[in-house]
Each structure stands twice: as structure tokens, then as C-alpha cells.
Amino acid sequence: MEKWKKQGILGGGFFFSMASSESSDTEKFCSTMARELAQHIPELGTPIAEIVKRNPALLRASFDQQFRMLITGPLQHQQKRVVFVLDALDECKSGPQRRKLVETLASAAQESKNLRIFITSRPDPVIEKVLEPLSIKVKLKDRLYDPSHRDNIEDIAIYVHKVLDGVLALDKRQRLVEKASGLFIWASTACQILAEETRVISLEDTYNQLVSIDRRGTIDDVYDLVFERIEPASKKVTDDMLAMLLAAIEPLTMDDLDDLAKHASVHGSASALVQNLGSVLKQ
């Protein structure tokens, strides 16, 4: 994105996340992208503002109408290439919304020679069904889902060296990169465990446990280390609170989890749970 921003062709980005009510659906997609367009391409700011001024009820209109007026319309006056970035599209909770969004974006890209759309997503049948027959797409699936690909390993190395700089020596950081075997979630979880300020087991012992895991890149073994650190007296409460998190249809805030625990007569604390299992819960 930074490269496109420096080139002046970035139109905007939308980052889906199930952890956020505003980022887990498409309700605010059009308004967010219109704001991003105006910010990244200032000459489109005035036309977009005029559209909103003339149509005060536009943000309550249908998705099609919002997209057409706030995005497609202003882009008709743009001569240079514009790139939209959509990250983690699979984290949009509604299948129909995902399908509608991809169909709308595909139509826009086909109608505009200057529009390019970069989408990241886990494999998702809803998205793949819409994109499959289109000739305008380029997939990076083999590259992104190959743990041994050089790009994945280099990205993990950058992440590990940045997060653990000043925590572990260079040779130990490099050993963790090798141990991750191209699996970012392994590296991320390991780094969070090692970077914790409140740890029961010493840094050296934790590091030795991580690098002594027999199978490289096996995330279950890392999770086992996390759960082994739970004090025996707290294990039952931890299990009960994790069960409530797993059973919840929607992501829970810490206050929500505390309320549920209270009503279920579970004498636990959400903040304590995050403190003890943050390296797992934040994945």
C-alpha cells in the first residue's frame, strides 16, 4: 500500500475484521472508501462532498446506490490508475454481503480501465464462485499459501527481528525464524509469549521450550506451551471462560465476557484471561 500511496494511485483501503462490529460487514464500506478516495486523491474530494450535500439521505440508501454515487461516479473523472485494497475479505461475516461486494467490485473493474482492486482473503467458496469465471483476475494463492516460499520466510524474519529486538540475541531470533518454517501464526504466537512482560517461566526457559519442539511450524505444540503456563488453581475458570468465548456467535468485548461470567456464576476476570492467554486470544 505504501508503494501505491507514494505513486499517488492508492484510492483507499478497507480492512475487514470479525473482532470489530464496524469492520465485519459492508454497512460502512462505501462511506469509508469515499472518504479514503477524497483523502488520497484530493481532486475527488469536492465532487464527493457535493454528492453527499445534494443527497443527505444517501448513507441510508442501498449498497448499489451508495457505491454508484460515492465511488463509481467520482472515478469517472479520474484519468490515472486507482488501486483499492480490501484486506481479509473472508472476515466479512455475511456471505450474501461478501458476494454482493465482490460482484459490485468486479463489475466496476470491468467497466473502468483505470480501476484495479487488490483483495486478500482465506480460501472462501462465496468469493471464489464470483471470481472463478472472470478473466480479469490474477491469483497469488500458490505463493501466499506455500509456507516455504521465500517471501513468507522473509516476512516472518522481518517480524521476528522487529518484535524481539532487545529481547533475544540475533542468533536466537534467527533460530525462531527457522523453527516457524514459513508459518506466520507460529512466529506471531511465539513472539507474543516471549515478549510478555508478566511471565511465570523465565525468558530463557520459554525460548528453550519453543526451539526444542520436535516438529517445525506445529502451532498445536506452541499452544500447549501457553496452556501449560496456567496455574492449576485457575484452570477450571479458564476453561469455562474459553468455552463462553467459543460458543459466542459474535465477538465479545471484555465487559461482555465479564457479564456472561457473572450470570453463569463463573468467578473469572476477562482482563486476567487476556493477560494469561493473550498470545493465543489475539490470533
PDB file of C-alpha atoms in Angstrom:
ATOM      1  CA  MET A   1       0.000   0.000   0.000  1.00  0.00           C
ATOM      2  CA  GLU A   2       2.805   2.412   0.845  1.00  0.00           C
ATOM      3  CA  LYS A   3       4.271   1.975  -2.626  1.00  0.00           C
ATOM      4  CA  TRP A   4       0.944   2.755  -4.272  1.00  0.00           C
ATOM      5  CA  LYS A   5       0.439   5.691  -1.922  1.00  0.00           C
ATOM      6  CA  LYS A   6       3.814   7.177  -2.880  1.00  0.00           C
ATOM      7  CA  GLN A   7       2.957   6.696  -6.542  1.00  0.00           C
ATOM      8  CA  GLY A   8      -0.290   8.605  -5.984  1.00  0.00           C
ATOM      9  CA  ILE A   9      -2.511   5.785  -7.246  1.00  0.00           C
ATOM     10  CA  LEU A  10      -3.882   4.439  -3.951  1.00  0.00           C
ATOM     11  CA  GLY A  11      -7.604   5.077  -3.834  1.00  0.00           C
ATOM     12  CA  GLY A  12      -8.173   3.637  -0.369  1.00  0.00           C
ATOM     13  CA  GLY A  13      -8.334   0.535   1.751  1.00  0.00           C
ATOM     14  CA  PHE A  14     -10.877  -1.338   3.836  1.00  0.00           C
ATOM     15  CA  PHE A  15      -9.730  -3.865   6.407  1.00  0.00           C
ATOM     16  CA  PHE A  16     -12.319  -6.425   7.447  1.00  0.00           C
ATOM     17  CA  SER A  17     -12.190  -7.938  10.930  1.00  0.00           C
ATOM     18  CA  MET A  18     -14.668 -10.083  12.833  1.00  0.00           C
ATOM     19  CA  ALA A  19     -13.369  -8.505  16.025  1.00  0.00           C
ATOM     20  CA  SER A  20     -14.998  -5.182  15.105  1.00  0.00           C
ATOM     21  CA  SER A  21     -18.701  -4.639  14.508  1.00  0.00           C
ATOM     22  CA  GLU A  22     -17.938  -1.823  12.047  1.00  0.00           C
ATOM     23  CA  SER A  23     -15.382  -3.846  10.093  1.00  0.00           C
ATOM     24  CA  SER A  24     -17.190  -7.185   9.932  1.00  0.00           C
ATOM     25  CA  ASP A  25     -19.850  -6.151   7.407  1.00  0.00           C
ATOM     26  CA  THR A  26     -20.267  -3.811   4.435  1.00  0.00           C
ATOM     27  CA  GLU A  27     -22.579  -1.252   6.047  1.00  0.00           C
ATOM     28  CA  LYS A  28     -19.863   1.426   6.127  1.00  0.00           C
ATOM     29  CA  PHE A  29     -17.824   0.216   3.184  1.00  0.00           C
ATOM     30  CA  CYS A  30     -18.962   2.831   0.664  1.00  0.00           C
ATOM     31  CA  SER A  31     -18.713   5.799   3.039  1.00  0.00           C
ATOM     32  CA  THR A  32     -15.276   4.665   4.208  1.00  0.00           C
ATOM     33  CA  MET A  33     -13.953   4.195   0.669  1.00  0.00           C
ATOM     34  CA  ALA A  34     -15.391   7.558  -0.406  1.00  0.00           C
ATOM     35  CA  ARG A  35     -13.595   9.224   2.497  1.00  0.00           C
ATOM     36  CA  GLU A  36     -10.392   7.386   1.579  1.00  0.00           C
ATOM     37  CA  LEU A  37     -10.741   8.458  -2.053  1.00  0.00           C
ATOM     38  CA  ALA A  38     -11.086  12.098  -1.040  1.00  0.00           C
ATOM     39  CA  GLN A  39      -8.067  11.793   1.260  1.00  0.00           C
ATOM     40  CA  HIS A  40      -5.729  10.016  -1.158  1.00  0.00           C
ATOM     41  CA  ILE A  41      -6.867  11.768  -4.333  1.00  0.00           C
ATOM     42  CA  PRO A  42      -7.703  15.336  -3.220  1.00  0.00           C
ATOM     43  CA  GLU A  43      -9.160  16.383  -6.592  1.00  0.00           C
ATOM     44  CA  LEU A  44     -12.019  13.939  -5.971  1.00  0.00           C
ATOM     45  CA  GLY A  45     -12.815  15.479  -2.576  1.00  0.00           C
ATOM     46  CA  THR A  46     -15.016  18.278  -3.924  1.00  0.00           C
ATOM     47  CA  PRO A  47     -17.146  16.082  -6.242  1.00  0.00           C
ATOM     48  CA  ILE A  48     -17.717  13.567  -3.421  1.00  0.00           C
ATOM     49  CA  ALA A  49     -18.644  16.327  -0.957  1.00  0.00           C
ATOM     50  CA  GLU A  50     -21.098  17.794  -3.478  1.00  0.00           C
ATOM     51  CA  ILE A  51     -22.747  14.400  -3.981  1.00  0.00           C
ATOM     52  CA  VAL A  52     -23.258  13.976  -0.226  1.00  0.00           C
ATOM     53  CA  LYS A  53     -24.537  17.543   0.095  1.00  0.00           C
ATOM     54  CA  ARG A  54     -27.093  17.052  -2.676  1.00  0.00           C
ATOM     55  CA  ASN A  55     -28.187  13.679  -1.295  1.00  0.00           C
ATOM     56  CA  PRO A  56     -28.339  13.925   2.521  1.00  0.00           C
ATOM     57  CA  ALA A  57     -30.084  10.553   2.815  1.00  0.00           C
ATOM     58  CA  LEU A  58     -27.528   8.765   0.630  1.00  0.00           C
ATOM     59  CA  LEU A  59     -25.833   6.927   3.506  1.00  0.00           C
ATOM     60  CA  ARG A  60     -29.154   5.217   4.239  1.00  0.00           C
ATOM     61  CA  ALA A  61     -29.607   4.158   0.613  1.00  0.00           C
ATOM     62  CA  SER A  62     -28.955   0.692  -0.819  1.00  0.00           C
ATOM     63  CA  PHE A  63     -25.414  -0.593  -1.222  1.00  0.00           C
ATOM     64  CA  ASP A  64     -25.698  -0.364  -5.032  1.00  0.00           C
ATOM     65  CA  GLN A  65     -26.788   3.261  -4.931  1.00  0.00           C
ATOM     66  CA  GLN A  66     -24.091   4.266  -2.444  1.00  0.00           C
ATOM     67  CA  PHE A  67     -21.366   2.543  -4.467  1.00  0.00           C
ATOM     68  CA  ARG A  68     -22.546   4.054  -7.739  1.00  0.00           C
ATOM     69  CA  MET A  69     -22.781   7.594  -6.425  1.00  0.00           C
ATOM     70  CA  LEU A  70     -19.887   7.730  -3.952  1.00  0.00           C
ATOM     71  CA  ILE A  71     -17.313   5.638  -5.791  1.00  0.00           C
ATOM     72  CA  THR A  72     -18.102   4.789  -9.409  1.00  0.00           C
ATOM     73  CA  GLY A  73     -19.367   8.306 -10.192  1.00  0.00           C
ATOM     74  CA  PRO A  74     -16.319  10.236  -8.937  1.00  0.00           C
ATOM     75  CA  LEU A  75     -13.932   7.724 -10.551  1.00  0.00           C
ATOM     76  CA  GLN A  76     -15.344   8.552 -13.976  1.00  0.00           C
ATOM     77  CA  HIS A  77     -13.464  11.864 -13.766  1.00  0.00           C
ATOM     78  CA  GLN A  78     -10.171  10.169 -12.879  1.00  0.00           C
ATOM     79  CA  GLN A  79      -7.763   9.565 -15.759  1.00  0.00           C
ATOM     80  CA  LYS A  80      -4.909   7.844 -13.935  1.00  0.00           C
ATOM     81  CA  ARG A  81      -4.940   4.370 -12.392  1.00  0.00           C
ATOM     82  CA  VAL A  82      -6.601   3.920  -8.992  1.00  0.00           C
ATOM     83  CA  VAL A  83      -5.996   0.950  -6.677  1.00  0.00           C
ATOM     84  CA  PHE A  84      -8.397  -0.205  -3.962  1.00  0.00           C
ATOM     85  CA  VAL A  85      -7.147  -2.572  -1.254  1.00  0.00           C
ATOM     86  CA  LEU A  86      -9.523  -4.931   0.582  1.00  0.00           C
ATOM     87  CA  ASP A  87      -7.856  -6.943   3.322  1.00  0.00           C
ATOM     88  CA  ALA A  88      -9.242 -10.144   4.910  1.00  0.00           C
ATOM     89  CA  LEU A  89     -12.475 -10.091   2.910  1.00  0.00           C
ATOM     90  CA  ASP A  90     -13.376 -13.502   4.354  1.00  0.00           C
ATOM     91  CA  GLU A  91     -13.768 -11.755   7.740  1.00  0.00           C
ATOM     92  CA  CYS A  92     -16.927 -10.097   6.446  1.00  0.00           C
ATOM     93  CA  LYS A  93     -19.398 -12.249   8.388  1.00  0.00           C
ATOM     94  CA  SER A  94     -22.265 -12.225   5.899  1.00  0.00           C
ATOM     95  CA  GLY A  95     -21.947 -14.493   2.882  1.00  0.00           C
ATOM     96  CA  PRO A  96     -24.543 -12.525   0.878  1.00  0.00           C
ATOM     97  CA  GLN A  97     -22.708  -9.290   1.678  1.00  0.00           C
ATOM     98  CA  ARG A  98     -19.383 -10.798   0.552  1.00  0.00           C
ATOM     99  CA  ARG A  99     -20.952 -11.982  -2.678  1.00  0.00           C
ATOM    100  CA  LYS A 100     -22.626  -8.629  -3.349  1.00  0.00           C
ATOM    101  CA  LEU A 101     -19.428  -6.713  -2.665  1.00  0.00           C
ATOM    102  CA  VAL A 102     -17.273  -8.896  -4.931  1.00  0.00           C
ATOM    103  CA  GLU A 103     -19.888  -8.774  -7.711  1.00  0.00           C
ATOM    104  CA  THR A 104     -20.052  -4.985  -7.447  1.00  0.00           C
ATOM    105  CA  LEU A 105     -16.274  -4.594  -7.431  1.00  0.00           C
ATOM    106  CA  ALA A 106     -15.883  -6.981 -10.368  1.00  0.00           C
ATOM    107  CA  SER A 107     -18.413  -5.011 -12.405  1.00  0.00           C
ATOM    108  CA  ALA A 108     -16.692  -1.740 -11.529  1.00  0.00           C
ATOM    109  CA  ALA A 109     -13.293  -3.116 -12.533  1.00  0.00           C
ATOM    110  CA  GLN A 110     -14.677  -4.367 -15.847  1.00  0.00           C
ATOM    111  CA  GLU A 111     -16.333  -1.023 -16.604  1.00  0.00           C
ATOM    112  CA  SER A 112     -13.299   1.096 -15.674  1.00  0.00           C
ATOM    113  CA  LYS A 113      -9.953   0.601 -17.408  1.00  0.00           C
ATOM    114  CA  ASN A 114      -8.191   2.548 -14.665  1.00  0.00           C
ATOM    115  CA  LEU A 115      -9.523   0.723 -11.601  1.00  0.00           C
ATOM    116  CA  ARG A 116      -7.502  -2.068 -10.001  1.00  0.00           C
ATOM    117  CA  ILE A 117      -8.635  -3.959  -6.905  1.00  0.00           C
ATOM    118  CA  PHE A 118      -6.295  -5.911  -4.621  1.00  0.00           C
ATOM    119  CA  ILE A 119      -8.107  -8.410  -2.370  1.00  0.00           C
ATOM    120  CA  THR A 120      -6.682 -10.650   0.335  1.00  0.00           C
ATOM    121  CA  SER A 121      -8.737 -13.492   1.776  1.00  0.00           C
ATOM    122  CA  ARG A 122      -8.527 -17.006   3.058  1.00  0.00           C
ATOM    123  CA  PRO A 123      -9.977 -19.543   0.617  1.00  0.00           C
ATOM    124  CA  ASP A 124     -13.696 -18.774   0.557  1.00  0.00           C
ATOM    125  CA  PRO A 125     -16.240 -20.542  -1.708  1.00  0.00           C
ATOM    126  CA  VAL A 126     -18.501 -17.467  -1.884  1.00  0.00           C
ATOM    127  CA  ILE A 127     -15.693 -15.246  -3.171  1.00  0.00           C
ATOM    128  CA  GLU A 128     -14.217 -17.918  -5.441  1.00  0.00           C
ATOM    129  CA  LYS A 129     -17.591 -18.627  -7.079  1.00  0.00           C
ATOM    130  CA  VAL A 130     -17.945 -14.992  -8.136  1.00  0.00           C
ATOM    131  CA  LEU A 131     -14.353 -14.599  -9.334  1.00  0.00           C
ATOM    132  CA  GLU A 132     -13.903 -18.011 -10.971  1.00  0.00           C
ATOM    133  CA  PRO A 133     -15.397 -17.174 -14.402  1.00  0.00           C
ATOM    134  CA  LEU A 134     -13.715 -13.763 -14.642  1.00  0.00           C
ATOM    135  CA  SER A 135     -10.690 -13.285 -16.862  1.00  0.00           C
ATOM    136  CA  ILE A 136      -9.669 -10.024 -15.138  1.00  0.00           C
ATOM    137  CA  LYS A 137      -8.304 -11.675 -12.008  1.00  0.00           C
ATOM    138  CA  VAL A 138      -4.776 -12.679 -11.051  1.00  0.00           C
ATOM    139  CA  LYS A 139      -4.415 -15.104  -8.125  1.00  0.00           C
ATOM    140  CA  LEU A 140      -1.445 -15.359  -5.796  1.00  0.00           C
ATOM    141  CA  LYS A 141      -2.814 -18.406  -3.985  1.00  0.00           C
ATOM    142  CA  ASP A 142       0.150 -20.702  -4.648  1.00  0.00           C
ATOM    143  CA  ARG A 143       2.571 -18.080  -3.415  1.00  0.00           C
ATOM    144  CA  LEU A 144       0.621 -16.980  -0.363  1.00  0.00           C
ATOM    145  CA  TYR A 145      -0.249 -20.472   0.831  1.00  0.00           C
ATOM    146  CA  ASP A 146       3.180 -22.000   0.318  1.00  0.00           C
ATOM    147  CA  PRO A 147       4.921 -21.751   3.729  1.00  0.00           C
ATOM    148  CA  SER A 148       8.271 -22.453   2.127  1.00  0.00           C
ATOM    149  CA  HIS A 149       8.010 -19.551  -0.317  1.00  0.00           C
ATOM    150  CA  ARG A 150      10.893 -17.107   0.095  1.00  0.00           C
ATOM    151  CA  ASP A 151       8.550 -14.119   0.569  1.00  0.00           C
ATOM    152  CA  ASN A 152       6.783 -15.755   3.524  1.00  0.00           C
ATOM    153  CA  ILE A 153      10.055 -16.637   5.229  1.00  0.00           C
ATOM    154  CA  GLU A 154      11.468 -13.147   4.677  1.00  0.00           C
ATOM    155  CA  ASP A 155       8.299 -11.534   6.062  1.00  0.00           C
ATOM    156  CA  ILE A 156       8.491 -13.715   9.175  1.00  0.00           C
ATOM    157  CA  ALA A 157      12.148 -12.793   9.640  1.00  0.00           C
ATOM    158  CA  ILE A 158      11.322  -9.070   9.476  1.00  0.00           C
ATOM    159  CA  TYR A 159       8.508  -9.531  12.004  1.00  0.00           C
ATOM    160  CA  VAL A 160      10.519 -11.636  14.480  1.00  0.00           C
ATOM    161  CA  HIS A 161      13.577  -9.362  14.406  1.00  0.00           C
ATOM    162  CA  LYS A 162      11.406  -6.281  14.936  1.00  0.00           C
ATOM    163  CA  VAL A 163       9.249  -7.646  17.773  1.00  0.00           C
ATOM    164  CA  LEU A 164      12.068  -9.369  19.663  1.00  0.00           C
ATOM    165  CA  ASP A 165      14.820  -6.818  19.085  1.00  0.00           C
ATOM    166  CA  GLY A 166      16.261  -6.174  22.535  1.00  0.00           C
ATOM    167  CA  VAL A 167      14.525  -9.283  23.903  1.00  0.00           C
ATOM    168  CA  LEU A 168      16.593 -12.022  22.281  1.00  0.00           C
ATOM    169  CA  ALA A 169      20.018 -12.080  20.664  1.00  0.00           C
ATOM    170  CA  LEU A 170      20.217 -12.104  16.865  1.00  0.00           C
ATOM    171  CA  ASP A 171      21.165 -15.783  16.608  1.00  0.00           C
ATOM    172  CA  LYS A 172      18.233 -16.811  18.809  1.00  0.00           C
ATOM    173  CA  ARG A 173      15.800 -14.696  16.783  1.00  0.00           C
ATOM    174  CA  GLN A 174      17.057 -16.349  13.619  1.00  0.00           C
ATOM    175  CA  ARG A 175      16.577 -19.760  15.203  1.00  0.00           C
ATOM    176  CA  LEU A 176      12.906 -18.923  15.811  1.00  0.00           C
ATOM    177  CA  VAL A 177      12.515 -17.846  12.176  1.00  0.00           C
ATOM    178  CA  GLU A 178      13.812 -21.248  11.082  1.00  0.00           C
ATOM    179  CA  LYS A 179      11.589 -23.023  13.603  1.00  0.00           C
ATOM    180  CA  ALA A 180       8.470 -21.276  12.259  1.00  0.00           C
ATOM    181  CA  SER A 181       9.023 -22.929   8.851  1.00  0.00           C
ATOM    182  CA  GLY A 182       7.091 -20.240   6.996  1.00  0.00           C
ATOM    183  CA  LEU A 183       4.031 -20.348   9.280  1.00  0.00           C
ATOM    184  CA  PHE A 184       3.341 -16.807  10.428  1.00  0.00           C
ATOM    185  CA  ILE A 185       0.894 -17.746  13.182  1.00  0.00           C
ATOM    186  CA  TRP A 186       3.634 -19.869  14.784  1.00  0.00           C
ATOM    187  CA  ALA A 187       6.054 -16.941  14.738  1.00  0.00           C
ATOM    188  CA  SER A 188       3.402 -14.479  15.956  1.00  0.00           C
ATOM    189  CA  THR A 189       2.335 -16.656  18.897  1.00  0.00           C
ATOM    190  CA  ALA A 190       5.926 -17.431  19.873  1.00  0.00           C
ATOM    191  CA  CYS A 191       6.854 -13.736  19.767  1.00  0.00           C
ATOM    192  CA  GLN A 192       3.911 -12.760  21.944  1.00  0.00           C
ATOM    193  CA  ILE A 193       4.839 -15.410  24.512  1.00  0.00           C
ATOM    194  CA  LEU A 194       8.447 -14.216  24.613  1.00  0.00           C
ATOM    195  CA  ALA A 195       7.537 -10.519  24.667  1.00  0.00           C
ATOM    196  CA  GLU A 196       5.130 -10.826  27.630  1.00  0.00           C
ATOM    197  CA  GLU A 197       6.111  -8.525  30.477  1.00  0.00           C
ATOM    198  CA  THR A 198       4.445 -10.684  33.100  1.00  0.00           C
ATOM    199  CA  ARG A 199       5.787 -14.194  32.664  1.00  0.00           C
ATOM    200  CA  VAL A 200       5.849 -17.089  35.123  1.00  0.00           C
ATOM    201  CA  ILE A 201       8.547 -19.070  33.288  1.00  0.00           C
ATOM    202  CA  SER A 202      11.852 -17.340  32.606  1.00  0.00           C
ATOM    203  CA  LEU A 203      12.601 -15.944  29.146  1.00  0.00           C
ATOM    204  CA  GLU A 204      15.441 -18.418  28.630  1.00  0.00           C
ATOM    205  CA  ASP A 205      13.331 -21.427  29.614  1.00  0.00           C
ATOM    206  CA  THR A 206      10.462 -20.285  27.371  1.00  0.00           C
ATOM    207  CA  TYR A 207      12.828 -19.864  24.426  1.00  0.00           C
ATOM    208  CA  ASN A 208      14.370 -23.287  25.023  1.00  0.00           C
ATOM    209  CA  GLN A 209      10.911 -24.882  25.113  1.00  0.00           C
ATOM    210  CA  LEU A 210       9.983 -23.253  21.799  1.00  0.00           C
ATOM    211  CA  VAL A 211      13.120 -24.308  19.947  1.00  0.00           C
ATOM    212  CA  SER A 212      13.025 -27.812  21.395  1.00  0.00           C
ATOM    213  CA  ILE A 213       9.663 -28.559  19.775  1.00  0.00           C
ATOM    214  CA  ASP A 214      10.322 -31.542  17.521  1.00  0.00           C
ATOM    215  CA  ARG A 215       8.073 -30.636  14.608  1.00  0.00           C
ATOM    216  CA  ARG A 216       8.786 -27.295  12.952  1.00  0.00           C
ATOM    217  CA  GLY A 217       5.867 -24.944  12.410  1.00  0.00           C
ATOM    218  CA  THR A 218       3.462 -27.038  14.505  1.00  0.00           C
ATOM    219  CA  ILE A 219       1.160 -24.485  16.131  1.00  0.00           C
ATOM    220  CA  ASP A 220      -0.556 -27.003  18.465  1.00  0.00           C
ATOM    221  CA  ASP A 221       2.719 -27.549  20.289  1.00  0.00           C
ATOM    222  CA  VAL A 222       3.109 -23.796  20.822  1.00  0.00           C
ATOM    223  CA  TYR A 223      -0.432 -23.550  22.165  1.00  0.00           C
ATOM    224  CA  ASP A 224       0.368 -26.403  24.546  1.00  0.00           C
ATOM    225  CA  LEU A 225       3.169 -24.272  25.992  1.00  0.00           C
ATOM    226  CA  VAL A 226       0.744 -21.405  26.529  1.00  0.00           C
ATOM    227  CA  PHE A 227      -1.780 -23.554  28.383  1.00  0.00           C
ATOM    228  CA  GLU A 228       0.908 -25.250  30.463  1.00  0.00           C
ATOM    229  CA  ARG A 229       1.665 -21.829  31.950  1.00  0.00           C
ATOM    230  CA  ILE A 230      -1.806 -21.580  33.525  1.00  0.00           C
ATOM    231  CA  GLU A 231      -1.776 -22.097  37.277  1.00  0.00           C
ATOM    232  CA  PRO A 232      -3.617 -25.320  38.234  1.00  0.00           C
ATOM    233  CA  ALA A 233      -5.981 -23.433  40.547  1.00  0.00           C
ATOM    234  CA  SER A 234      -7.121 -21.234  37.641  1.00  0.00           C
ATOM    235  CA  LYS A 235      -7.528 -23.941  35.033  1.00  0.00           C
ATOM    236  CA  LYS A 236     -11.237 -24.670  35.617  1.00  0.00           C
ATOM    237  CA  VAL A 237     -12.211 -20.993  35.467  1.00  0.00           C
ATOM    238  CA  THR A 238     -10.046 -20.504  32.366  1.00  0.00           C
ATOM    239  CA  ASP A 239     -11.702 -23.466  30.637  1.00  0.00           C
ATOM    240  CA  ASP A 240     -15.181 -22.132  31.460  1.00  0.00           C
ATOM    241  CA  MET A 241     -14.415 -18.643  30.122  1.00  0.00           C
ATOM    242  CA  LEU A 242     -12.826 -20.023  26.962  1.00  0.00           C
ATOM    243  CA  ALA A 243     -15.937 -22.121  26.422  1.00  0.00           C
ATOM    244  CA  MET A 244     -18.087 -18.983  26.568  1.00  0.00           C
ATOM    245  CA  LEU A 245     -15.829 -17.272  24.018  1.00  0.00           C
ATOM    246  CA  LEU A 246     -16.000 -20.229  21.659  1.00  0.00           C
ATOM    247  CA  ALA A 247     -19.783 -20.529  21.985  1.00  0.00           C
ATOM    248  CA  ALA A 248     -20.414 -16.839  21.288  1.00  0.00           C
ATOM    249  CA  ILE A 249     -21.835 -16.083  17.851  1.00  0.00           C
ATOM    250  CA  GLU A 250     -20.449 -12.537  17.888  1.00  0.00           C
ATOM    251  CA  PRO A 251     -17.017 -11.383  19.097  1.00  0.00           C
ATOM    252  CA  LEU A 252     -17.177 -10.407  22.777  1.00  0.00           C
ATOM    253  CA  THR A 253     -15.727  -7.360  24.471  1.00  0.00           C
ATOM    254  CA  MET A 254     -14.072  -7.807  27.835  1.00  0.00           C
ATOM    255  CA  ASP A 255     -17.122  -6.241  29.537  1.00  0.00           C
ATOM    256  CA  ASP A 256     -19.404  -8.673  27.683  1.00  0.00           C
ATOM    257  CA  LEU A 257     -17.331 -11.619  28.835  1.00  0.00           C
ATOM    258  CA  ASP A 258     -17.328 -10.387  32.430  1.00  0.00           C
ATOM    259  CA  ASP A 259     -21.134 -10.057  32.322  1.00  0.00           C
ATOM    260  CA  LEU A 260     -21.544 -13.568  30.914  1.00  0.00           C
ATOM    261  CA  ALA A 261     -19.210 -14.986  33.528  1.00  0.00           C
ATOM    262  CA  LYS A 262     -21.184 -13.267  36.277  1.00  0.00           C
ATOM    263  CA  HIS A 263     -24.526 -14.643  35.056  1.00  0.00           C
ATOM    264  CA  ALA A 264     -23.030 -18.124  34.637  1.00  0.00           C
ATOM    265  CA  SER A 265     -21.561 -17.982  38.164  1.00  0.00           C
ATOM    266  CA  VAL A 266     -18.051 -18.272  36.761  1.00  0.00           C
ATOM    267  CA  HIS A 267     -15.719 -16.394  39.081  1.00  0.00           C
ATOM    268  CA  GLY A 268     -13.246 -15.235  36.479  1.00  0.00           C
ATOM    269  CA  SER A 269     -11.942 -11.983  35.026  1.00  0.00           C
ATOM    270  CA  ALA A 270     -11.718 -11.178  31.318  1.00  0.00           C
ATOM    271  CA  SER A 271      -8.672  -8.977  31.849  1.00  0.00           C
ATOM    272  CA  ALA A 272      -6.899 -11.816  33.704  1.00  0.00           C
ATOM    273  CA  LEU A 273      -7.821 -14.223  30.913  1.00  0.00           C
ATOM    274  CA  VAL A 274      -6.320 -11.907  28.284  1.00  0.00           C
ATOM    275  CA  GLN A 275      -3.250 -11.378  30.432  1.00  0.00           C
ATOM    276  CA  ASN A 276      -2.665 -15.113  30.756  1.00  0.00           C
ATOM    277  CA  LEU A 277      -3.703 -16.205  27.267  1.00  0.00           C
ATOM    278  CA  GLY A 278      -3.176 -13.052  25.221  1.00  0.00           C
ATOM    279  CA  SER A 279      -0.723 -14.762  22.908  1.00  0.00           C
ATOM    280  CA  VAL A 280      -3.498 -17.175  21.864  1.00  0.00           C
ATOM    281  CA  LEU A 281      -6.584 -14.959  22.079  1.00  0.00           C
ATOM    282  CA  LYS A 282      -5.062 -12.222  19.900  1.00  0.00           C
ATOM    283  CA  GLN A 283      -4.507 -14.537  16.952  1.00  0.00           C
TER     284      GLN A 283
END
